[in-house]
Coordinates of N, CA and C and ligand atoms in Angstrom, one line a residue:
M161 N -39.4 -7.4 -1.1 CA -39.1 -6.0 -1.4 C -37.7 -5.6 -1.2
K162 N -37.2 -4.7 -2.1 CA -35.8 -4.2 -2.0 C -35.9 -2.7 -1.6
T163 N -34.9 -2.3 -0.8 CA -34.9 -0.9 -0.4 C -33.6 -0.3 -0.8
L164 N -33.7 0.9 -1.4 CA -32.5 1.6 -1.8 C -32.5 3.0 -1.1
A165 N -31.4 3.3 -0.4 CA -31.2 4.6 0.2 C -30.3 5.4 -0.7
V166 N -30.8 6.6 -1.1 CA -29.9 7.5 -1.9 C -29.4 8.6 -1.0
M167 N -28.1 8.7 -1.0 CA -27.5 9.6 0.0 C -26.3 10.3 -0.5
S168 N -25.9 11.4 0.2 CA -24.7 12.2 0.0 C -24.6 13.2 1.1
R169 N -23.4 13.4 1.7 CA -23.3 14.4 2.7 C -23.2 15.8 2.1
K170 N -23.2 15.9 0.8 CA -23.1 17.2 0.2 C -24.4 17.6 -0.4
G171 N -24.9 18.7 0.0 CA -26.2 19.2 -0.6 C -25.9 19.5 -2.0
G172 N -26.9 19.3 -2.9 CA -26.7 19.7 -4.3 C -26.1 18.6 -5.1
A173 N -25.6 17.5 -4.5 CA -24.9 16.4 -5.3 C -25.9 15.8 -6.3
G174 N -27.2 15.7 -5.9 CA -28.2 15.2 -6.8 C -29.0 14.0 -6.2
K175 N -29.0 13.9 -4.9 CA -29.8 12.8 -4.2 C -31.3 12.8 -4.7
T176 N -31.9 14.0 -4.7 CA -33.3 14.0 -5.0 C -33.5 13.7 -6.5
T177 N -32.6 14.3 -7.3 CA -32.7 14.0 -8.8 C -32.6 12.6 -9.1
V178 N -31.6 11.9 -8.4 CA -31.4 10.5 -8.7 C -32.6 9.7 -8.1
A179 N -33.0 10.0 -6.9 CA -34.0 9.2 -6.3 C -35.4 9.3 -7.1
V180 N -35.7 10.5 -7.5 CA -37.0 10.6 -8.2 C -36.9 10.0 -9.6
N181 N -35.8 10.2 -10.3 CA -35.7 9.6 -11.6 C -35.6 8.1 -11.6
L182 N -34.9 7.5 -10.6 CA -34.9 6.1 -10.5 C -36.3 5.5 -10.1
T183 N -37.0 6.2 -9.2 CA -38.3 5.7 -8.8 C -39.2 5.6 -10.1
L184 N -39.2 6.7 -10.8 CA -40.1 6.8 -12.0 C -39.6 5.8 -13.1
A185 N -38.3 5.6 -13.2 CA -37.8 4.7 -14.2 C -38.2 3.3 -13.8
A186 N -38.2 2.9 -12.5 CA -38.6 1.6 -12.1 C -40.0 1.4 -12.5
R187 N -40.9 2.4 -12.2 CA -42.3 2.2 -12.5 C -42.6 2.0 -14.0
V188 N -41.8 2.8 -14.8 CA -42.0 2.6 -16.3 C -41.6 1.1 -16.6
M189 N -40.7 0.6 -15.9 CA -40.3 -0.8 -16.3 C -41.1 -1.8 -15.5
G190 N -42.2 -1.4 -15.0 CA -43.1 -2.4 -14.4 C -42.8 -2.8 -13.0
V191 N -41.9 -2.1 -12.3 CA -41.6 -2.5 -10.9 C -42.5 -1.6 -10.0
R192 N -43.1 -2.2 -9.0 CA -44.0 -1.4 -8.1 C -43.0 -0.7 -7.2
A193 N -42.7 0.6 -7.5 CA -41.7 1.4 -6.8 C -42.4 2.6 -6.1
V194 N -41.9 2.9 -4.9 CA -42.4 4.1 -4.2 C -41.2 4.8 -3.7
L195 N -41.4 6.1 -3.5 CA -40.3 7.0 -3.0 C -40.7 7.5 -1.6
A196 N -39.8 7.4 -0.7 CA -39.9 7.9 0.7 C -39.1 9.2 0.8
D197 N -39.7 10.3 1.0 CA -38.9 11.5 1.2 C -38.6 11.7 2.6
A198 N -37.4 11.4 3.0 CA -37.0 11.5 4.4 C -36.2 12.8 4.7
D199 N -36.2 13.7 3.7 CA -35.5 15.0 3.9 C -36.5 16.0 4.3
P200 N -36.3 16.7 5.5 CA -37.2 17.7 5.9 C -37.3 18.9 4.9
M201 N -36.4 19.0 4.0 CA -36.5 20.0 2.9 C -37.7 19.7 1.9
R202 N -38.0 18.4 1.9 CA -39.2 17.9 1.1 C -39.0 18.3 -0.4
S203 N -37.8 18.2 -1.0 CA -37.6 18.5 -2.4 C -38.3 17.5 -3.3
A204 N -38.3 16.2 -2.9 CA -38.9 15.2 -3.7 C -40.5 15.4 -3.7
C205 N -41.0 15.8 -2.6 CA -42.4 16.1 -2.5 C -42.8 17.3 -3.4
E206 N -41.9 18.2 -3.4 CA -42.1 19.4 -4.2 C -42.2 19.1 -5.7
V207 N -41.4 18.1 -6.1 CA -41.3 17.7 -7.5 C -42.6 16.9 -7.8
L208 N -42.9 16.0 -7.0 CA -43.9 14.9 -7.4 C -45.3 15.3 -7.0
K209 N -45.5 16.3 -6.2 CA -46.9 16.6 -5.6 C -47.9 16.9 -6.7
G210 N -47.4 17.3 -7.9 CA -48.3 17.7 -9.0 C -48.8 16.5 -9.8
R211 N -48.3 15.3 -9.5 CA -48.7 14.1 -10.3 C -50.0 13.5 -9.7
D212 N -50.7 13.0 -10.7 CA -52.0 12.4 -10.3 C -51.8 11.3 -9.3
E213 N -50.8 10.4 -9.5 CA -50.6 9.3 -8.7 C -49.7 9.6 -7.5
A214 N -49.5 10.9 -7.1 CA -48.6 11.2 -6.1 C -48.8 10.5 -4.8
A215 N -50.1 10.3 -4.4 CA -50.5 9.7 -3.1 C -50.0 8.3 -3.1
S216 N -49.9 7.6 -4.2 CA -49.5 6.2 -4.2 C -48.0 6.0 -4.5
V217 N -47.3 7.0 -4.8 CA -45.9 6.9 -5.2 C -45.0 7.5 -4.1
L218 N -45.5 8.5 -3.4 CA -44.7 9.3 -2.6 C -45.1 9.3 -1.1
F219 N -44.2 9.1 -0.2 CA -44.5 9.2 1.2 C -43.6 10.2 1.9
E220 N -44.2 11.1 2.6 CA -43.4 12.1 3.4 C -43.1 11.3 4.7
T221 N -41.8 11.3 5.0 CA -41.5 10.5 6.2 C -40.3 11.2 7.0
S222 N -39.8 10.5 8.0 CA -38.7 11.0 8.7 C -37.8 9.8 9.1
A223 N -36.6 10.1 9.6 CA -35.7 9.0 10.0 C -36.4 8.1 11.0
A224 N -37.1 8.7 12.0 CA -37.7 7.9 13.0 C -38.8 7.0 12.5
K225 N -39.4 7.3 11.4 CA -40.6 6.5 10.9 C -40.2 5.5 9.8
L226 N -38.9 5.5 9.5 CA -38.5 4.7 8.3 C -38.7 3.2 8.5
F227 N -38.5 2.7 9.7 CA -38.6 1.3 9.9 C -40.1 0.9 9.7
T228 N -41.0 1.6 10.3 CA -42.4 1.3 10.2 C -42.9 1.5 8.8
L229 N -42.4 2.5 8.1 CA -42.8 2.7 6.7 C -42.3 1.5 5.9
T230 N -41.1 1.0 6.1 CA -40.6 -0.1 5.4 C -41.5 -1.3 5.5
Q231 N -41.9 -1.6 6.8 CA -42.7 -2.7 7.0 C -44.1 -2.6 6.3
A232 N -44.6 -1.3 6.4 CA -45.9 -1.1 5.7 C -45.8 -1.3 4.2
C233 N -44.7 -0.8 3.6 CA -44.5 -1.0 2.2 C -44.4 -2.5 1.8
Q234 N -43.7 -3.2 2.6 CA -43.6 -4.6 2.4 C -44.9 -5.3 2.4
R235 N -45.7 -5.0 3.4 CA -47.1 -5.6 3.5 C -47.9 -5.2 2.4
G236 N -47.7 -4.0 1.9 CA -48.5 -3.4 0.8 C -48.1 -3.9 -0.6
G237 N -47.1 -4.8 -0.7 CA -46.8 -5.3 -2.0 C -45.8 -4.5 -2.8
V238 N -45.2 -3.5 -2.1 CA -44.2 -2.7 -2.9 C -43.0 -3.5 -3.2
E239 N -42.5 -3.4 -4.4 CA -41.3 -4.2 -4.8 C -40.0 -3.4 -4.6
L240 N -40.1 -2.1 -4.7 CA -38.8 -1.3 -4.5 C -39.2 0.0 -3.8
L241 N -38.5 0.2 -2.6 CA -38.7 1.4 -1.9 C -37.4 2.2 -2.0
I242 N -37.5 3.4 -2.5 CA -36.3 4.3 -2.7 C -36.5 5.4 -1.6
I243 N -35.4 5.6 -0.9 CA -35.4 6.7 0.2 C -34.5 7.8 -0.2
D244 N -35.1 9.0 -0.3 CA -34.4 10.2 -0.5 C -34.0 10.8 0.8
T245 N -32.7 10.9 1.1 CA -32.3 11.3 2.5 C -31.7 12.7 2.5
P246 N -31.7 13.3 3.7 CA -31.1 14.6 3.8 C -29.5 14.5 3.8
A247 N -28.9 15.6 3.7 CA -27.4 15.6 3.7 C -26.9 15.4 5.1
A248 N -27.7 15.8 6.1 CA -27.4 15.6 7.5 C -28.7 15.7 8.3
P249 N -28.7 15.4 9.6 CA -27.6 14.8 10.4 C -27.3 13.4 10.1
E250 N -26.1 13.0 10.5 CA -25.6 11.7 10.2 C -26.5 10.6 10.8
A251 N -27.0 10.9 12.0 CA -27.9 9.9 12.7 C -29.1 9.6 11.9
D252 N -29.7 10.6 11.2 CA -30.9 10.4 10.4 C -30.5 9.6 9.2
V253 N -29.4 9.9 8.5 CA -29.0 9.1 7.3 C -28.7 7.7 7.7
A254 N -28.2 7.5 8.9 CA -27.9 6.1 9.4 C -29.2 5.3 9.5
E255 N -30.3 5.9 9.9 CA -31.5 5.2 9.9 C -31.9 4.6 8.5
A256 N -31.7 5.4 7.5 CA -32.0 5.0 6.1 C -31.0 3.9 5.7
V257 N -29.8 4.0 6.1 CA -28.8 3.0 5.8 C -29.2 1.6 6.4
K258 N -29.7 1.7 7.6 CA -30.0 0.5 8.4 C -31.1 -0.3 7.7
V259 N -32.1 0.4 7.1 CA -33.2 -0.3 6.5 C -33.0 -0.7 5.0
A260 N -31.8 -0.2 4.5 CA -31.5 -0.4 3.0 C -30.8 -1.7 2.7
D261 N -31.2 -2.2 1.5 CA -30.4 -3.4 1.0 C -29.2 -2.9 0.2
L262 N -29.3 -1.6 -0.3 CA -28.2 -1.0 -1.0 C -28.3 0.5 -0.8
C263 N -27.1 1.1 -0.6 CA -27.0 2.5 -0.4 C -26.3 3.1 -1.6
L264 N -26.9 4.1 -2.2 CA -26.4 4.7 -3.4 C -25.8 6.1 -3.0
A265 N -24.5 6.2 -3.0 CA -23.9 7.5 -2.6 C -23.7 8.3 -3.9
V266 N -24.4 9.4 -4.0 CA -24.3 10.3 -5.2 C -23.2 11.3 -5.0
A267 N -22.4 11.4 -6.1 CA -21.2 12.4 -6.0 C -21.0 13.0 -7.3
R268 N -20.7 14.3 -7.3 CA -20.3 15.0 -8.5 C -18.8 14.6 -8.7
P269 N -18.2 14.8 -9.9 CA -16.8 14.4 -10.0 C -15.9 15.5 -9.5
T270 N -16.0 15.8 -8.3 CA -15.1 16.8 -7.7 C -14.4 16.2 -6.4
Y271 N -13.4 16.9 -6.1 CA -12.6 16.3 -4.9 C -13.5 16.2 -3.7
L272 N -14.2 17.3 -3.4 CA -15.0 17.3 -2.1 C -16.1 16.3 -2.1
D273 N -16.8 16.2 -3.3 CA -17.9 15.2 -3.3 C -17.4 13.8 -3.2
L274 N -16.2 13.5 -3.9 CA -15.7 12.2 -3.8 C -15.2 11.8 -2.4
A275 N -14.6 12.8 -1.8 CA -14.2 12.6 -0.4 C -15.4 12.3 0.5
A276 N -16.5 13.0 0.2 CA -17.7 12.7 1.0 C -18.2 11.4 0.7
A277 N -18.2 10.9 -0.5 CA -18.7 9.6 -0.9 C -17.8 8.5 -0.3
V278 N -16.5 8.7 -0.2 CA -15.7 7.7 0.4 C -16.1 7.6 1.9
M279 N -16.3 8.7 2.6 CA -16.8 8.7 4.0 C -18.1 8.0 4.1
S280 N -19.0 8.3 3.2 CA -20.3 7.6 3.2 C -20.2 6.1 3.1
V281 N -19.3 5.7 2.2 CA -19.2 4.2 2.0 C -18.6 3.6 3.3
A282 N -17.7 4.3 3.9 CA -17.2 3.8 5.2 C -18.3 3.6 6.2
V283 N -19.2 4.6 6.3 CA -20.3 4.5 7.2 C -21.3 3.4 6.9
I284 N -21.5 3.2 5.6 CA -22.4 2.2 5.1 C -21.8 0.8 5.5
Q285 N -20.5 0.7 5.2 CA -19.9 -0.6 5.5 C -19.9 -0.9 7.0
R286 N -19.6 0.2 7.8 CA -19.6 0.0 9.3 C -21.0 -0.5 9.8
L287 N -22.0 -0.1 9.1 CA -23.4 -0.6 9.5 C -23.7 -1.9 8.8
G288 N -22.7 -2.5 8.1 CA -22.9 -3.8 7.5 C -23.8 -3.8 6.3
R289 N -23.9 -2.7 5.6 CA -24.7 -2.7 4.4 C -23.8 -2.6 3.1
E290 N -24.5 -2.7 2.0 CA -23.8 -2.6 0.7 C -23.9 -1.2 0.2
G291 N -22.8 -0.7 -0.4 CA -22.8 0.7 -0.9 C -22.4 0.7 -2.4
L292 N -22.8 1.7 -3.1 CA -22.4 1.9 -4.5 C -22.4 3.4 -4.7
I293 N -21.4 3.9 -5.4 CA -21.2 5.3 -5.7 C -21.7 5.5 -7.1
A294 N -22.6 6.6 -7.3 CA -23.0 7.0 -8.6 C -22.5 8.4 -8.9
L295 N -21.8 8.6 -10.0 CA -21.4 9.9 -10.4 C -22.5 10.7 -11.0
N296 N -22.7 11.9 -10.6 CA -23.8 12.7 -11.2 C -23.2 14.1 -11.6
Q297 N -24.0 14.8 -12.5 CA -23.6 16.1 -12.9 C -22.2 16.1 -13.6
C298 N -21.9 15.0 -14.3 CA -20.6 14.9 -15.0 C -20.7 15.7 -16.3
P299 N -19.7 16.4 -16.7 CA -19.7 17.0 -18.0 C -19.8 16.0 -19.1
P300 N -20.7 16.2 -20.1 CA -20.8 15.2 -21.1 C -19.5 15.0 -21.9
A301 N -19.4 13.7 -22.4 CA -18.3 13.4 -23.3 C -18.4 14.3 -24.6
R302 N -17.3 14.7 -25.1 CA -17.3 15.5 -26.4 C -16.6 14.6 -27.5
N303 N -17.4 14.4 -28.6 CA -16.9 13.5 -29.6 C -16.3 12.2 -29.1
G304 N -17.0 11.7 -28.1 CA -16.6 10.4 -27.6 C -15.5 10.5 -26.6
V305 N -15.0 11.7 -26.4 CA -13.8 11.8 -25.4 C -14.4 12.2 -24.1
E306 N -14.0 11.4 -23.1 CA -14.5 11.6 -21.7 C -13.7 12.8 -21.1
P307 N -14.4 13.7 -20.5 CA -13.7 14.9 -19.8 C -12.7 14.3 -18.7
P308 N -11.6 15.0 -18.6 CA -10.6 14.5 -17.6 C -11.1 14.3 -16.2
A309 N -12.0 15.2 -15.8 CA -12.5 15.2 -14.4 C -13.3 13.8 -14.2
V310 N -14.0 13.4 -15.2 CA -14.8 12.2 -15.1 C -13.9 10.9 -15.1
L311 N -12.9 11.0 -16.0 CA -11.9 9.9 -16.1 C -11.2 9.7 -14.8
K312 N -10.8 10.9 -14.2 CA -10.0 10.8 -13.0 C -10.9 10.3 -11.8
A313 N -12.2 10.8 -11.8 CA -13.1 10.3 -10.7 C -13.2 8.8 -10.8
F314 N -13.5 8.2 -12.0 CA -13.6 6.8 -12.1 C -12.4 6.1 -11.7
E315 N -11.2 6.6 -12.2 CA -9.9 6.0 -11.9 C -9.7 6.0 -10.4
A316 N -10.0 7.1 -9.7 CA -9.7 7.3 -8.3 C -10.5 6.3 -7.5
L317 N -11.8 6.2 -7.9 CA -12.7 5.3 -7.1 C -12.4 3.8 -7.3
R318 N -12.0 3.5 -8.6 CA -11.6 2.1 -8.9 C -10.3 1.8 -8.2
F319 N -9.4 2.7 -8.3 CA -8.0 2.5 -7.6 C -8.2 2.3 -6.1
A320 N -9.2 2.9 -5.6 CA -9.5 2.8 -4.1 C -10.3 1.6 -3.8
S321 N -10.6 0.8 -4.9 CA -11.5 -0.4 -4.8 C -12.9 -0.1 -4.2
L322 N -13.3 1.1 -4.5 CA -14.7 1.5 -4.1 C -15.7 1.1 -5.2
P323 N -16.8 0.6 -4.8 CA -17.8 0.2 -5.8 C -18.5 1.4 -6.5
V324 N -18.3 1.5 -7.8 CA -18.8 2.6 -8.5 C -19.7 2.1 -9.7
A325 N -20.9 2.8 -9.9 CA -21.7 2.4 -11.0 C -21.0 2.7 -12.3
P326 N -21.1 1.8 -13.3 CA -20.3 2.1 -14.5 C -20.9 3.2 -15.4
V327 N -22.2 3.6 -15.1 CA -22.8 4.7 -15.8 C -22.8 5.9 -15.0
A328 N -22.4 7.0 -15.6 CA -22.4 8.3 -15.0 C -23.5 9.2 -15.5
L329 N -24.2 9.8 -14.6 CA -25.3 10.8 -15.1 C -24.6 12.1 -15.4
R330 N -24.9 12.6 -16.6 CA -24.3 13.9 -17.0 C -25.0 15.1 -16.6
S331 N -24.4 16.2 -16.6 CA -25.0 17.5 -16.3 C -25.8 17.9 -17.6
R332 N -27.2 17.8 -17.5 CA -28.0 18.1 -18.6 C -29.2 18.9 -18.1
V333 N -29.6 19.9 -18.9 CA -30.7 20.8 -18.5 C -32.0 20.1 -18.3
V334 N -32.2 19.0 -19.0 CA -33.4 18.2 -19.0 C -33.7 17.7 -17.6
Y335 N -32.7 17.5 -16.8 CA -32.9 17.0 -15.4 C -33.6 18.1 -14.6
Q336 N -33.4 19.4 -15.0 CA -34.0 20.5 -14.3 C -35.4 20.8 -14.9
T337 N -35.5 20.8 -16.2 CA -36.8 21.1 -16.8 C -37.8 20.1 -16.5
A338 N -37.4 18.8 -16.4 CA -38.3 17.7 -16.1 C -38.9 18.0 -14.8
F339 N -38.1 18.4 -13.8 CA -38.7 18.6 -12.4 C -39.7 19.7 -12.4
A340 N -39.4 20.7 -13.2 CA -40.4 21.9 -13.2 C -41.7 21.4 -13.7
Q341 N -41.8 20.3 -14.4 CA -43.1 19.7 -14.9 C -43.5 18.5 -14.1
A342 N -42.9 18.2 -13.0 CA -43.2 17.0 -12.2 C -43.0 15.7 -12.9
R343 N -42.0 15.7 -13.8 CA -41.7 14.5 -14.6 C -40.3 14.1 -14.5
S344 N -40.1 12.8 -14.9 CA -38.7 12.3 -15.0 C -38.1 12.6 -16.3
V345 N -36.8 12.4 -16.5 CA -36.2 12.7 -17.8 C -36.7 11.7 -18.8
M346 N -37.1 10.5 -18.3 CA -37.6 9.5 -19.3 C -38.9 9.9 -19.8
E347 N -39.7 10.6 -19.0 CA -41.0 11.0 -19.5 C -40.9 12.3 -20.4
M348 N -39.9 13.1 -20.1 CA -39.7 14.3 -20.9 C -39.2 14.0 -22.3
D349 N -38.2 13.1 -22.3 CA -37.5 12.8 -23.6 C -37.0 11.4 -23.6
G350 N -37.9 10.4 -23.8 CA -37.6 9.0 -23.7 C -36.5 8.5 -24.5
G351 N -36.2 9.2 -25.7 CA -35.1 8.7 -26.5 C -33.9 9.5 -26.3
G352 N -33.9 10.4 -25.3 CA -32.7 11.3 -25.1 C -31.6 10.6 -24.3
A353 N -30.5 11.3 -24.3 CA -29.3 10.8 -23.6 C -29.5 10.6 -22.1
A354 N -30.2 11.6 -21.5 CA -30.4 11.5 -20.0 C -31.3 10.3 -19.7
A355 N -32.3 10.1 -20.5 CA -33.2 8.9 -20.3 C -32.4 7.6 -20.3
R356 N -31.5 7.6 -21.3 CA -30.7 6.3 -21.5 C -29.8 6.1 -20.2
E357 N -29.2 7.3 -19.7 CA -28.4 7.2 -18.6 C -29.1 6.6 -17.4
V358 N -30.3 7.2 -17.2 CA -31.1 6.8 -16.0 C -31.5 5.4 -16.1
Q359 N -31.9 5.0 -17.3 CA -32.3 3.6 -17.5 C -31.2 2.6 -17.2
E360 N -30.0 3.0 -17.7 CA -28.8 2.2 -17.5 C -28.5 2.1 -16.0
L361 N -28.6 3.3 -15.3 CA -28.2 3.3 -13.9 C -29.3 2.5 -13.1
F362 N -30.5 2.6 -13.5 CA -31.6 1.8 -12.9 C -31.3 0.3 -13.0
G363 N -30.9 -0.1 -14.3 CA -30.6 -1.5 -14.6 C -29.5 -2.0 -13.7
H364 N -28.4 -1.2 -13.5 CA -27.3 -1.6 -12.7 C -27.7 -1.7 -11.3
V365 N -28.4 -0.7 -10.8 CA -28.9 -0.8 -9.3 C -29.8 -2.0 -9.1
W366 N -30.7 -2.2 -10.0 CA -31.6 -3.3 -9.9 C -30.9 -4.7 -9.8
R367 N -29.9 -4.8 -10.7 CA -29.1 -6.0 -10.7 C -28.3 -6.2 -9.3
Q368 N -27.8 -5.1 -8.9 CA -27.1 -5.1 -7.6 C -28.0 -5.5 -6.5
L369 N -29.2 -4.9 -6.5 CA -30.2 -5.2 -5.4 C -30.6 -6.7 -5.5
N370 N -30.6 -7.2 -6.6 CA -31.0 -8.6 -6.8 C -29.9 -9.6 -6.8
G371 N -28.7 -9.1 -6.4 CA -27.6 -10.0 -6.2 C -26.8 -10.4 -7.5
E372 N -27.1 -9.8 -8.6 CA -26.4 -10.1 -9.8 C -25.2 -9.2 -10.0
G373 N -24.1 -9.8 -10.2 CA -22.9 -9.0 -10.6 C -22.5 -8.0 -9.5
R374 N -22.7 -8.3 -8.3 CA -22.3 -7.4 -7.2 C -20.8 -7.2 -7.2
A375 N -20.4 -5.9 -7.1 CA -19.0 -5.5 -7.1 C -18.4 -5.9 -5.8
P376 N -17.1 -6.4 -5.8 CA -16.5 -6.7 -4.5 C -16.3 -5.5 -3.7
M377 N -16.5 -5.6 -2.4 CA -16.3 -4.5 -1.5 C -15.1 -4.7 -0.6
R378 N -14.4 -3.6 -0.3 CA -13.4 -3.7 0.7 C -14.0 -3.5 2.0
T379 N -13.4 -3.9 3.1 CA -13.9 -3.7 4.4 C -13.7 -2.4 5.0
A380 N -14.5 -1.9 5.9 CA -14.3 -0.6 6.5 C -13.0 -0.3 7.1
N381 N -12.4 -1.4 7.7 CA -11.1 -1.1 8.4 C -9.9 -1.6 7.5
D382 N -10.1 -1.5 6.2 CA -9.0 -1.9 5.3 C -8.1 -0.7 5.2
D383 N -7.0 -0.7 5.9 CA -6.1 0.4 6.0 C -5.5 0.7 4.6
L384 N -5.1 -0.4 3.9 CA -4.5 -0.3 2.6 C -5.5 0.4 1.7
G385 N -6.8 0.0 1.8 CA -7.8 0.6 0.9 C -7.9 2.1 1.2
R386 N -7.8 2.4 2.5 CA -7.9 3.9 2.8 C -6.8 4.6 2.3
T387 N -5.6 4.1 2.3 CA -4.4 4.7 1.8 C -4.6 4.9 0.3
H388 N -5.1 3.9 -0.3 CA -5.3 4.0 -1.8 C -6.4 5.0 -2.1
A389 N -7.4 5.1 -1.2 CA -8.4 6.1 -1.4 C -7.9 7.5 -1.4
R390 N -7.0 7.7 -0.4 CA -6.4 9.1 -0.4 C -5.5 9.3 -1.6
A391 N -4.7 8.3 -1.9 CA -3.8 8.5 -3.1 C -4.6 8.7 -4.3
G392 N -5.7 8.0 -4.5 CA -6.5 8.1 -5.7 C -7.2 9.4 -5.7
L393 N -7.8 9.8 -4.6 CA -8.5 11.1 -4.6 C -7.6 12.3 -4.9
A394 N -6.3 12.1 -4.5 CA -5.4 13.2 -4.8 C -5.3 13.5 -6.2
M395 N -5.7 12.5 -7.1 CA -5.6 12.8 -8.5 C -6.8 13.5 -9.1
V396 N -7.9 13.7 -8.2 CA -9.1 14.3 -8.7 C -9.0 15.8 -8.5
P397 N -9.1 16.5 -9.6 CA -9.0 18.0 -9.4 C -10.4 18.5 -8.9
T398 N -10.4 19.6 -8.2 CA -11.7 20.2 -7.8 C -12.2 20.9 -9.1
A399 N -13.5 20.9 -9.2 CA -14.1 21.5 -10.4 C -15.0 22.7 -10.0
Ligands
LIG696 N1 -27.5 15.5 -13.8 C1 -27.9 16.8 -13.5 N2 -27.9 17.7 -14.6 C2 -28.4 18.9 -14.4 N3 -28.8 19.4 -13.2 C3 -28.8 18.5 -12.1 C4 -28.4 17.2 -12.3 N4 -28.5 16.6 -11.0 C5 -29.0 17.5 -10.2 N5 -29.1 18.7 -10.9 C6 -29.6 20.0 -10.3 O1 -28.8 20.3 -9.2 C7 -29.6 20.8 -8.1 C8 -29.4 20.0 -6.8 O2 -29.9 18.7 -7.1 P1 -30.7 17.9 -6.0 O3 -31.2 16.6 -6.6 O4 -31.7 18.7 -5.4 O5 -29.5 17.6 -5.0 P2 -29.6 17.1 -3.5 O6 -30.9 16.4 -3.3 O7 -28.4 16.2 -3.3 O8 -29.5 18.3 -2.6 C9 -31.0 20.9 -8.6 O9 -31.2 22.2 -9.1 C10 -31.0 19.9 -9.7 O10 -32.0 20.2 -10.7
LIG697 MG1 -32.5 16.6 -2.0

């Protein structure tokens, strides 16, 4: 079994959106995936409770119960456990990091979200785990031209040698309308752009989880990397 923790210190970055859509994308692709809602806000539960299979897809949990839940899922033949985490407290998020094979730090392409993602990756690495940053709520490209905020976010993260998923999720209304119907964007509009993004992000995450094409990571105490991170992030405008 592989375990993915979806995290961000910033509320509203899109943890629940990414966690739910990745879980449902995995299931569409035949992976036995379940979602653990470890956020006391219970947003993932709110979205998924209306589904027939909710009881077999969704677990309400807490940081303290994550280890036991992970073992139970493993025994139960789950192939992928995705954990939706709260923005805080850090100790609770750390429990999710500890049981995860990969931690996905979700960030909007803004200065503050990227700064939070950089800190998250440092925590992930301190705990000896693998991290990956996924950009979410990016403005869509227009006529094939990438908006400057997105270009700068990718540039800054790569310049800082931080591992970033090559596919960015865009800001699209379907992410919101899908949740109102307890569905994923793939279920709402399978041929749409959002569905393609989620599918690509899932593919990338799945390959990382299974050790294929893992991006090189810098170490947590890499001072040069930290300097680069600051220099790079200075290029990212707030949006
Ligand atoms: N890619 C996106 N496009 C449009 N709306 C989004 C997107 N990602 C998240 N949202 C919306 O932003 C809000 C916060 O997202 P949520 O997933 O709850 O964030 P978090 O779990 O990090 O607090 C929700 O209303 C959600 O529908
Ligand atoms: Mg949430």
